[in-house]
Amino acid sequence: MTEKRAAPDQRARFEALARIVVDPLHRYLLRRAEPDQVDDVLSETLLVLWRRIDDVPGLDTEDIPDPDAVLPWCYGVARGCLANARRADRRRRSLLERLSTWRTESPEPADPDHTALHAALAQLRSLDREIVLLWAYEELTPSRIAEVTGLSANAVSIRLHRAKKKLAARLERKTGAPPGHETTEGTQGTQGTEGNGRSSR
């Protein structure tokens, strides 16, 4: 019975809080976040407030919350959520930058939604995709990735190398690079080496 009573009480307290803080938090984020981040960060902030409703100072179950009592703490939550969103955005940009080093052609016009990248990642096996993301987003070394995945460091290195090659090839096809571009270059390099009478190793 206690838990049944607690749920409606939590909902009532959250709704009372939300009526006070949503507009100020929205204005707070508008002045600090990128326009396309505002709604997502606000939603995340409200989710945190819901989960931590008992931690909000100055929140009374019976009276209308005092904005001066609750807003500073809620601003702090919004600030933390915005910082998390910015870190995630930096990781996405880092992934794109690192992936671009595998490309043999100059990139085509910008893909603002990164649909080609997401499509290429989606075609990888789940474990290979996780390895790439740990390498690119979390910037882990193969030995650290091995700790996360339970693989050996050597196995991680091999999987990462193969996954990067697959991604590069798929991104080339998406942006219209000439088919067989890399293969042609590799063949020419090999023929030149053999012509000089030297082993390629």
Tab-separated table of C-alpha atoms in Angstrom:
chain	number	residue	atom	x	y	z
A	1	MET	CA	0.000	0.000	0.000
A	2	THR	CA	2.846	2.367	0.778
A	3	GLU	CA	4.291	1.966	-2.739
A	4	LYS	CA	0.853	2.497	-4.293
A	5	ARG	CA	0.469	5.752	-2.371
A	6	ALA	CA	4.013	6.821	-3.214
A	7	ALA	CA	3.518	6.705	-6.994
A	8	PRO	CA	0.601	9.207	-7.126
A	9	ASP	CA	2.431	11.412	-4.628
A	10	GLN	CA	5.556	11.387	-6.773
A	11	ARG	CA	3.513	12.218	-9.853
A	12	ALA	CA	1.735	15.088	-8.108
A	13	ARG	CA	4.996	16.535	-6.808
A	14	PHE	CA	6.633	16.264	-10.222
A	15	GLU	CA	3.688	17.899	-11.990
A	16	ALA	CA	3.713	20.754	-9.479
A	17	LEU	CA	7.449	21.179	-10.014
A	18	ALA	CA	7.193	20.983	-13.798
A	19	ARG	CA	4.576	23.750	-13.917
A	20	ILE	CA	7.069	26.029	-12.181
A	21	VAL	CA	10.343	25.117	-13.886
A	22	VAL	CA	9.645	24.115	-17.503
A	23	ASP	CA	9.522	27.638	-18.949
A	24	PRO	CA	12.547	28.961	-17.013
A	25	LEU	CA	14.547	25.864	-17.927
A	26	HIS	CA	13.588	26.255	-21.565
A	27	ARG	CA	14.791	29.871	-21.554
A	28	TYR	CA	17.974	28.808	-19.736
A	29	LEU	CA	18.768	26.246	-22.427
A	30	LEU	CA	17.856	28.546	-25.315
A	31	ARG	CA	20.612	30.896	-24.189
A	32	ARG	CA	23.230	28.153	-23.919
A	33	ALA	CA	22.463	25.198	-26.185
A	34	GLU	CA	22.386	24.786	-29.927
A	35	PRO	CA	18.811	25.208	-31.246
A	36	ASP	CA	18.539	21.533	-32.189
A	37	GLN	CA	19.680	20.466	-28.699
A	38	VAL	CA	17.201	22.440	-26.599
A	39	ASP	CA	14.198	20.107	-26.642
A	40	ASP	CA	16.275	16.962	-26.136
A	41	VAL	CA	18.221	18.438	-23.223
A	42	LEU	CA	15.034	19.772	-21.640
A	43	SER	CA	13.451	16.323	-21.888
A	44	GLU	CA	16.516	14.728	-20.311
A	45	THR	CA	16.476	17.342	-17.529
A	46	LEU	CA	12.834	16.615	-16.730
A	47	LEU	CA	13.564	12.890	-16.693
A	48	VAL	CA	16.317	13.457	-14.132
A	49	LEU	CA	13.991	15.621	-12.043
A	50	TRP	CA	11.387	12.853	-12.121
A	51	ARG	CA	13.897	10.266	-10.969
A	52	ARG	CA	15.328	12.535	-8.265
A	53	ILE	CA	12.148	14.232	-7.145
A	54	ASP	CA	12.970	13.479	-3.500
A	55	ASP	CA	16.275	15.335	-3.826
A	56	VAL	CA	14.791	18.615	-5.066
A	57	PRO	CA	15.232	21.136	-2.249
A	58	GLY	CA	12.272	23.301	-1.266
A	59	LEU	CA	9.696	20.995	-2.832
A	60	ASP	CA	6.644	20.636	-0.600
A	61	THR	CA	4.004	18.021	-1.305
A	62	GLU	CA	1.081	20.258	-0.399
A	63	ASP	CA	1.988	23.791	-1.488
A	64	ILE	CA	2.961	25.310	-4.820
A	65	PRO	CA	6.770	25.125	-5.038
A	66	ASP	CA	8.669	28.336	-4.460
A	67	PRO	CA	10.597	29.081	-7.686
A	68	ASP	CA	13.426	30.698	-5.756
A	69	ALA	CA	13.833	27.509	-3.745
A	70	VAL	CA	13.658	24.917	-6.516
A	71	LEU	CA	15.042	26.640	-9.636
A	72	PRO	CA	18.738	26.876	-8.692
A	73	TRP	CA	18.923	23.115	-8.154
A	74	CYS	CA	16.979	22.479	-11.374
A	75	TYR	CA	19.329	24.785	-13.282
A	76	GLY	CA	22.192	22.674	-11.994
A	77	VAL	CA	20.526	19.539	-13.365
A	78	ALA	CA	19.979	21.232	-16.743
A	79	ARG	CA	23.610	22.355	-16.791
A	80	GLY	CA	24.753	18.769	-16.235
A	81	CYS	CA	22.444	17.415	-18.945
A	82	LEU	CA	23.698	20.042	-21.388
A	83	ALA	CA	27.298	19.100	-20.609
A	84	ASN	CA	26.462	15.445	-21.314
A	85	ALA	CA	24.847	16.391	-24.626
A	86	ARG	CA	27.899	18.409	-25.637
A	87	ARG	CA	30.210	15.514	-24.781
A	88	ALA	CA	28.088	13.172	-26.888
A	89	ASP	CA	28.190	15.658	-29.768
A	90	ARG	CA	31.980	15.916	-29.517
A	91	ARG	CA	32.203	12.125	-29.637
A	92	ARG	CA	30.076	12.036	-32.776
A	93	ARG	CA	32.281	14.656	-34.416
A	94	SER	CA	35.381	12.764	-33.308
A	95	LEU	CA	34.020	9.600	-34.895
A	96	LEU	CA	33.379	11.406	-38.170
A	97	GLU	CA	36.858	12.938	-38.141
A	98	ARG	CA	38.511	9.608	-37.448
A	99	LEU	CA	36.451	7.851	-40.080
A	100	SER	CA	37.386	10.508	-42.618
A	101	THR	CA	41.057	9.513	-42.341
A	102	TRP	CA	40.205	6.174	-43.963
A	103	ARG	CA	38.783	7.828	-47.056
A	104	THR	CA	40.846	7.894	-50.252
A	105	GLU	CA	38.771	10.579	-51.942
A	106	SER	CA	37.842	14.072	-50.824
A	107	PRO	CA	34.490	13.956	-49.032
A	108	GLU	CA	31.343	14.803	-50.899
A	109	PRO	CA	29.055	17.646	-49.735
A	110	ALA	CA	28.274	17.495	-46.023
A	111	ASP	CA	25.754	14.977	-44.759
A	112	PRO	CA	24.226	16.905	-41.824
A	113	ASP	CA	22.332	13.892	-40.498
A	114	HIS	CA	25.305	11.545	-40.971
A	115	THR	CA	22.908	9.087	-42.583
A	116	ALA	CA	25.640	7.469	-44.671
A	117	LEU	CA	27.767	6.881	-41.585
A	118	HIS	CA	24.893	5.482	-39.530
A	119	ALA	CA	23.877	3.217	-42.407
A	120	ALA	CA	27.430	1.933	-42.777
A	121	LEU	CA	27.733	1.294	-39.034
A	122	ALA	CA	24.386	-0.510	-39.004
A	123	GLN	CA	25.690	-3.015	-41.559
A	124	LEU	CA	28.511	-4.130	-39.280
A	125	ARG	CA	28.092	-7.065	-36.947
A	126	SER	CA	27.027	-5.902	-33.502
A	127	LEU	CA	30.348	-6.791	-31.869
A	128	ASP	CA	32.372	-5.103	-34.613
A	129	ARG	CA	30.184	-2.021	-34.352
A	130	GLU	CA	30.716	-1.910	-30.596
A	131	ILE	CA	34.482	-2.167	-31.069
A	132	VAL	CA	34.466	0.721	-33.559
A	133	LEU	CA	32.365	2.874	-31.250
A	134	LEU	CA	34.562	2.141	-28.236
A	135	TRP	CA	37.605	3.071	-30.320
A	136	ALA	CA	36.103	6.224	-31.856
A	137	TYR	CA	33.773	7.562	-29.150
A	138	GLU	CA	35.467	6.451	-25.941
A	139	GLU	CA	38.936	6.554	-27.563
A	140	LEU	CA	39.939	3.239	-26.008
A	141	THR	CA	43.012	1.306	-27.118
A	142	PRO	CA	42.601	-2.295	-28.313
A	143	SER	CA	43.834	-3.568	-24.938
A	144	ARG	CA	41.172	-1.544	-23.127
A	145	ILE	CA	38.509	-2.597	-25.611
A	146	ALA	CA	39.538	-6.181	-24.899
A	147	GLU	CA	38.706	-5.631	-21.223
A	148	VAL	CA	35.240	-4.387	-22.167
A	149	THR	CA	34.404	-7.088	-24.700
A	150	GLY	CA	36.195	-10.103	-23.240
A	151	LEU	CA	38.227	-10.594	-26.415
A	152	SER	CA	41.986	-10.679	-26.646
A	153	ALA	CA	43.751	-7.455	-27.616
A	154	ASN	CA	44.966	-9.135	-30.803
A	155	ALA	CA	41.440	-10.182	-31.748
A	156	VAL	CA	40.222	-6.631	-31.129
A	157	SER	CA	42.966	-5.193	-33.347
A	158	ILE	CA	42.078	-7.570	-36.176
A	159	ARG	CA	38.342	-6.895	-35.898
A	160	LEU	CA	38.900	-3.143	-35.701
A	161	HIS	CA	41.133	-3.145	-38.778
A	162	ARG	CA	38.615	-5.155	-40.806
A	163	ALA	CA	35.668	-3.079	-39.610
A	164	LYS	CA	37.396	0.164	-40.566
A	165	LYS	CA	38.092	-1.193	-44.052
A	166	LYS	CA	34.444	-2.202	-44.449
A	167	LEU	CA	33.233	1.191	-43.292
A	168	ALA	CA	35.613	3.010	-45.612
A	169	ALA	CA	34.477	0.941	-48.596
A	170	ARG	CA	30.803	1.453	-47.822
A	171	LEU	CA	31.234	5.192	-47.341
A	172	GLU	CA	33.097	5.404	-50.653
A	173	ARG	CA	30.192	3.708	-52.405
A	174	LYS	CA	27.692	6.026	-50.701
A	175	THR	CA	29.530	9.129	-51.916
A	176	GLY	CA	30.089	7.867	-55.439
A	177	ALA	CA	33.820	7.123	-55.444
A	178	PRO	CA	34.898	5.160	-58.530
A	179	PRO	CA	34.400	1.405	-57.999
A	180	GLY	CA	37.643	-0.432	-57.369
A	181	HIS	CA	39.546	2.762	-56.691
A	182	GLU	CA	41.586	1.341	-53.813
A	183	THR	CA	42.100	-1.986	-55.582
A	184	THR	CA	43.480	-0.255	-58.670
A	185	GLU	CA	45.941	1.748	-56.621
A	186	GLY	CA	47.091	-1.353	-54.743
A	187	THR	CA	47.552	-3.291	-57.989
A	188	GLN	CA	49.603	-0.542	-59.546
A	189	GLY	CA	51.815	-0.361	-56.451
A	190	THR	CA	52.363	-4.101	-56.496
A	191	GLN	CA	53.185	-4.181	-60.202
A	192	GLY	CA	55.715	-1.408	-59.752
A	193	THR	CA	57.427	-3.288	-56.950
A	194	GLU	CA	57.540	-6.544	-58.881
A	195	GLY	CA	58.903	-4.732	-61.907
A	196	ASN	CA	61.865	-3.597	-59.824
A	197	GLY	CA	62.586	-7.164	-58.828
A	198	ARG	CA	61.916	-6.529	-55.133
A	199	SER	CA	59.575	-8.449	-52.873
A	200	SER	CA	56.586	-6.539	-51.547
A	201	ARG	CA	57.546	-7.590	-48.009
